[in-house]
mmCIF file of C-alpha atoms in Angstrom:
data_model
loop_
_atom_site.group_PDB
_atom_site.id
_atom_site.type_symbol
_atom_site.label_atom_id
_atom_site.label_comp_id
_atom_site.label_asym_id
_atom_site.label_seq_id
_atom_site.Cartn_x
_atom_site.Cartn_y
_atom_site.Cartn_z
ATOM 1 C CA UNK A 154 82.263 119.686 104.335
ATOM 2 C CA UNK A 155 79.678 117.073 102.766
ATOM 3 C CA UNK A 156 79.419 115.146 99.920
ATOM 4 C CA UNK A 157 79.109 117.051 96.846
ATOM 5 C CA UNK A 158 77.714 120.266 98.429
ATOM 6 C CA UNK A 159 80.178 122.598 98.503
ATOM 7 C CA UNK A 160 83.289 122.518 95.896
ATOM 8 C CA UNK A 161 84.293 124.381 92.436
ATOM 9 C CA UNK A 162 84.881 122.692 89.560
ATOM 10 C CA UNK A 163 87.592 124.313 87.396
ATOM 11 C CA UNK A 164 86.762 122.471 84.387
ATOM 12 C CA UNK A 165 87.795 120.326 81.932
ATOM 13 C CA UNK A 166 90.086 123.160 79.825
ATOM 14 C CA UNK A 167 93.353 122.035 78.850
ATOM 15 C CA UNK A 168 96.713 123.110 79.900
ATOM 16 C CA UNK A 169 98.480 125.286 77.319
ATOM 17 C CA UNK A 170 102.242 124.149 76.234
ATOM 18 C CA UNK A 171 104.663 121.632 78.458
ATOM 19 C CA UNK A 172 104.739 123.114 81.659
ATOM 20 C CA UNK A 173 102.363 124.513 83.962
ATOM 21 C CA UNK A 174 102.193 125.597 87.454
ATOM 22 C CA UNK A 175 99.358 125.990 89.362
ATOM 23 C CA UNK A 176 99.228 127.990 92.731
ATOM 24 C CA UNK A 177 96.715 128.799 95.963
ATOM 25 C CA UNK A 178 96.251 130.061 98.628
ATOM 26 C CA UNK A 179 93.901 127.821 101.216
ATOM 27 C CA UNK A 180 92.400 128.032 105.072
ATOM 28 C CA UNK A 181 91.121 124.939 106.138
ATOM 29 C CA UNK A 182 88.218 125.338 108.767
ATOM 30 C CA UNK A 183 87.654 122.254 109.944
ATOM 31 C CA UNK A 184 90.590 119.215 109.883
ATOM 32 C CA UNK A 185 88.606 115.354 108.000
ATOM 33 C CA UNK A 186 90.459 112.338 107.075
ATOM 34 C CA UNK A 187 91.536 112.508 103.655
ATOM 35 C CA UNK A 188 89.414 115.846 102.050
ATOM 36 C CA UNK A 189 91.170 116.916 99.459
ATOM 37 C CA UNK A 190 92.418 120.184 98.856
ATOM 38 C CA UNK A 191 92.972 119.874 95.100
ATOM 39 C CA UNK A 192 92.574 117.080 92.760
ATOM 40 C CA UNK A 193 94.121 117.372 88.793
ATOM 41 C CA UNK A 194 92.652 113.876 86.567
ATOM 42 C CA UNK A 195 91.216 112.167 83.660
ATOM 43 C CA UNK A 196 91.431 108.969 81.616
ATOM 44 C CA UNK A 197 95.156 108.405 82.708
ATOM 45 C CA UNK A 198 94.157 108.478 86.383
ATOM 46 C CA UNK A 199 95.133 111.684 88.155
ATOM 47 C CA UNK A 200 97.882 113.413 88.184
ATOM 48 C CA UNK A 201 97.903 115.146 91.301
ATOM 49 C CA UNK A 202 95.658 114.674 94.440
ATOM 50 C CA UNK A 203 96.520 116.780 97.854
ATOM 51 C CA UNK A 204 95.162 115.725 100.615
ATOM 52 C CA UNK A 205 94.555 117.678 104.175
ATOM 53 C CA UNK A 206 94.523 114.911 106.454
ATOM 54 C CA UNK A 207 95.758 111.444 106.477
ATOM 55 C CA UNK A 208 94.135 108.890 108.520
ATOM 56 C CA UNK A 209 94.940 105.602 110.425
ATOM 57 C CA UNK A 210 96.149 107.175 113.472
ATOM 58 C CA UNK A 211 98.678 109.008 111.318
ATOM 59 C CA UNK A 212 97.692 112.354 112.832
ATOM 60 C CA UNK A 213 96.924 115.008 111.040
ATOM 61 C CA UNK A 214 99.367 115.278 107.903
ATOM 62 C CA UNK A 215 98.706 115.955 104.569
ATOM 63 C CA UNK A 216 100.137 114.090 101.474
ATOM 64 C CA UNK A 217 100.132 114.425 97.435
ATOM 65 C CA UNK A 218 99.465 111.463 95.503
ATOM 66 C CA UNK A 219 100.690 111.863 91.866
ATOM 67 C CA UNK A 220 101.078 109.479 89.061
ATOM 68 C CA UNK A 221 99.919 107.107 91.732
ATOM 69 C CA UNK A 222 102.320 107.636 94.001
ATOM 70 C CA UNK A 223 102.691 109.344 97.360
ATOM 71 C CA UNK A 224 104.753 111.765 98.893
ATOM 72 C CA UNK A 225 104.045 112.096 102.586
ATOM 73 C CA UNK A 226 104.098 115.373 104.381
ATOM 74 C CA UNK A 227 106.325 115.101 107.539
ATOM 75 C CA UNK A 228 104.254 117.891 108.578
ATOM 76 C CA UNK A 229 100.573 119.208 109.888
ATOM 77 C CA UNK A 230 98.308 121.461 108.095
ATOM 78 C CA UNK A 231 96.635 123.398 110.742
ATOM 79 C CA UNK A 232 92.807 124.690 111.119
ATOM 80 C CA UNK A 233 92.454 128.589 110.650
ATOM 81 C CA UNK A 234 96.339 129.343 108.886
ATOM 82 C CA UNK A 235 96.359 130.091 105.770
ATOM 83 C CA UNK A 236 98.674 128.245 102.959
ATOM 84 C CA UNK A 237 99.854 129.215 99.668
ATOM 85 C CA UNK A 238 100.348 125.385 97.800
ATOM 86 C CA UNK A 239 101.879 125.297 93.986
ATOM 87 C CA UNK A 240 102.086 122.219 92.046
ATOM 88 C CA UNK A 241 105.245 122.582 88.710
ATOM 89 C CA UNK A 242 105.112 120.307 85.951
ATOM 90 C CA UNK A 243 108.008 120.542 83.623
ATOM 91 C CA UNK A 244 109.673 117.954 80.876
ATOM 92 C CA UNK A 245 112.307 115.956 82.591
ATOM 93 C CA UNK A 246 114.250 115.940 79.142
ATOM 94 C CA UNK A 247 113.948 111.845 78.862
ATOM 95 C CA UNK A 248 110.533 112.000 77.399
ATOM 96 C CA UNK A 249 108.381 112.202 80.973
ATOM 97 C CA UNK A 250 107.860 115.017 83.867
ATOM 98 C CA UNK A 251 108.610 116.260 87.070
ATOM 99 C CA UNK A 252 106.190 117.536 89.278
ATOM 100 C CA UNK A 253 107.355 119.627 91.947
ATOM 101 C CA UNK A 254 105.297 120.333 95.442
ATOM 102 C CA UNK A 255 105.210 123.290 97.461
ATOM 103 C CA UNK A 256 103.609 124.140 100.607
ATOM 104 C CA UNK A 257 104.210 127.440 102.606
ATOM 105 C CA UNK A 258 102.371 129.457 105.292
ATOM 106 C CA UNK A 259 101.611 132.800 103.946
ATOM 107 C CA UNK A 260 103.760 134.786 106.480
ATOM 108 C CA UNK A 261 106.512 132.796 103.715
ATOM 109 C CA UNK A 262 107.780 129.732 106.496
ATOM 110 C CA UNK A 263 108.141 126.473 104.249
ATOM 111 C CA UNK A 264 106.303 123.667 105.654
ATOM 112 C CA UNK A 265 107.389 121.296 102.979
ATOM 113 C CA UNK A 266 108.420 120.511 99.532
ATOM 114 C CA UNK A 267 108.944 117.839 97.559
ATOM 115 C CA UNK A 268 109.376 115.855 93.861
ATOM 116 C CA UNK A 269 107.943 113.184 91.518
ATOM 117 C CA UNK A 270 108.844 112.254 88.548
ATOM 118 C CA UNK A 271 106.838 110.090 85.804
ATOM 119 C CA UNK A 272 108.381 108.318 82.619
ATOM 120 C CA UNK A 273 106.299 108.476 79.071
ATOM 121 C CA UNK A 274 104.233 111.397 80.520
ATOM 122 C CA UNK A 275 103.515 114.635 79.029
ATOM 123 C CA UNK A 276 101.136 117.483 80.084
ATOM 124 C CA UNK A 277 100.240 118.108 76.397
ATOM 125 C CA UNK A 278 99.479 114.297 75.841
ATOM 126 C CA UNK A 279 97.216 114.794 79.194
ATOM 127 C CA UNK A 280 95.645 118.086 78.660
ATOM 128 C CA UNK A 281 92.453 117.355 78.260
ATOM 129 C CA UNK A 282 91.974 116.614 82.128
ATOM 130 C CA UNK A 283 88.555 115.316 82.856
ATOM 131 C CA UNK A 284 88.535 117.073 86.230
ATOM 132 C CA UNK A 285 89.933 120.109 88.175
ATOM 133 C CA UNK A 286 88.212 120.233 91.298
ATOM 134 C CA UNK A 287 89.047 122.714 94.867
ATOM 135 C CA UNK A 288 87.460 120.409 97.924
ATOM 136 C CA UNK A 289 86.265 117.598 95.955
ATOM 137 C CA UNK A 290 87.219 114.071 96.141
ATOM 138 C CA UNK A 291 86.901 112.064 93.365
ATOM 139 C CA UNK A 292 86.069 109.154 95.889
ATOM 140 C CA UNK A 293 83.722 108.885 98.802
ATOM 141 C CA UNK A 294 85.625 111.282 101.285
ATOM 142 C CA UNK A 295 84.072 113.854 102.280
ATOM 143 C CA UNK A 296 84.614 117.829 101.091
ATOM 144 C CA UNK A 297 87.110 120.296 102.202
ATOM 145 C CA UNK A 298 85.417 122.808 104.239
ATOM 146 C CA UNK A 299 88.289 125.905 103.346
ATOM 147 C CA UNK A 300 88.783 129.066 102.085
ATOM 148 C CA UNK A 301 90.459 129.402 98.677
ATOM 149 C CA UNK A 302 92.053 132.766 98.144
ATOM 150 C CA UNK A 303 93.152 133.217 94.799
ATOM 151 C CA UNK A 304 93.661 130.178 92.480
ATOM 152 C CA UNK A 305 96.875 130.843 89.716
ATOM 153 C CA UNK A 306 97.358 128.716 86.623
ATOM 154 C CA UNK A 307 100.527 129.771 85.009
ATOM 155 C CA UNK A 308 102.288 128.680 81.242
ATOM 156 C CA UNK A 309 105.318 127.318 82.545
ATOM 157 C CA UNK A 310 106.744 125.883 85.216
ATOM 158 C CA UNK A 311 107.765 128.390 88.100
ATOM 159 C CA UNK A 312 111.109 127.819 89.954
ATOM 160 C CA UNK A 313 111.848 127.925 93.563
ATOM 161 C CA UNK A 314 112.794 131.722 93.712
ATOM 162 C CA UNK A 315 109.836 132.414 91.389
ATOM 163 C CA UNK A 316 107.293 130.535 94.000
ATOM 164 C CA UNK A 317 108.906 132.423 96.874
ATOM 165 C CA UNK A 318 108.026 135.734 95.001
ATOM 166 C CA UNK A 319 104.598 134.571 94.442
ATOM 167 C CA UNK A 320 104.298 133.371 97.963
ATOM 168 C CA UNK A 321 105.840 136.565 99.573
ATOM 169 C CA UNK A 322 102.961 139.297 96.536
ATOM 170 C CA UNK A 323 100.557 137.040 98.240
ATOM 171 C CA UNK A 324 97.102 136.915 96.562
ATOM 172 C CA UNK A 325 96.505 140.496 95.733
ATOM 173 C CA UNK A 326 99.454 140.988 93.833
ATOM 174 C CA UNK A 327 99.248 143.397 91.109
ATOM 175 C CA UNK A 328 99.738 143.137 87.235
ATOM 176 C CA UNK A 329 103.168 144.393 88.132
ATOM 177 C CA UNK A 330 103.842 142.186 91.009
ATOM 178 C CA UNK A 331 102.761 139.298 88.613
ATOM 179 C CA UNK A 332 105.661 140.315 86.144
ATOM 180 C CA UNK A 333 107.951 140.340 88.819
ATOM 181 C CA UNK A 334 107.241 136.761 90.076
ATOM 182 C CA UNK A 335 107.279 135.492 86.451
ATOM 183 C CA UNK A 336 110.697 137.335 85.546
ATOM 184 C CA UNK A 337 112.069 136.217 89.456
ATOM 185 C CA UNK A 338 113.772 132.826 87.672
ATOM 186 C CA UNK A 339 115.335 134.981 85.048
#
């Protein structure tokens, strides 16, 4: 939970094709304003930051900011639960993205979902992220002090029935199981 102690960097490897999802499973053990869970950037700024905790007496929600923007959780994350979280990224068709959120207990209850969408963006024109960091903040804040259980970076963006799959396999899932999640939007 300090500065720059404890965090893995994923690297700076790009994304292949024009869609890409990328899923985890996470326990937060201790609740700090604004650690962040994941954080997705480079030169453009960064595309996706999730956050644990919001403060100014906000209580204890978590947001995304992508594309500089926010989307505001209406709901907690709570200490000792674990969460399975997937970010989508998929052409919109008018030359930008959408970036879908997800964020379900692992028993399978949906906490929350939600959407963003960003003109003149592509993830192959981004690719080359600069950073791909579990419990780091690219800012002052401190570090996430959680448990990551299995970290999933998939070609393509997964749909809703494919992320319930995934959530419900859970992070053992087989070779087989993986098929099954992938071919679950079919």
């Amino acid at each position: 939970g300090s500065k720059g102690t404890c965090y893995v960097d994923l690297g700076a490897d790009k994304f292949a094709g024009e869609s890409v999802t990328i899923e985890m499973w996470v326990t937060l053990r201790t609740l700090k304003d604004w650690t962040r869970i994941f954080v997705i950037g480079g030169a453009s700024g960064s595309w996706t930051v999730c956050n644990s905790r919001r403060a100014s007496g906000e209580g204890n929600v978590f947001n995304f900011d992508s594309f500089n923007g926010t989307q505001k959780g209406d709901k907690s994350l709570a200490k000792d639960v674990k969460y399975h979280i997937a970010v989508t990224y998929a052409p919109d068709g008018a030359g930008g993205i959408v970036e879908r959120q997800y964020v379900t207990k692992a028993d399978g209850e949906s906490v929350w979902t939600g959407e963003v969408k960003k003109s003149g963006w592509a993830v192959s024109a981004n690719a080359a992220q600069d950073y791909f960091w579990l419990g780091h903040s690219n800012g002052n804040d401190p570090d996430t002090n959680a448990e990551y259980d299995e970290i999933r970076v998939w070609t393509g963006a997964l749909g809703a029935e494919a992320i319930a799959a995934s959530v419900k396999k859970g992070p053992d899932a087989t070779a087989e199981d993986l098929a099954a999640i992938a071919a679950a939007d079919s």
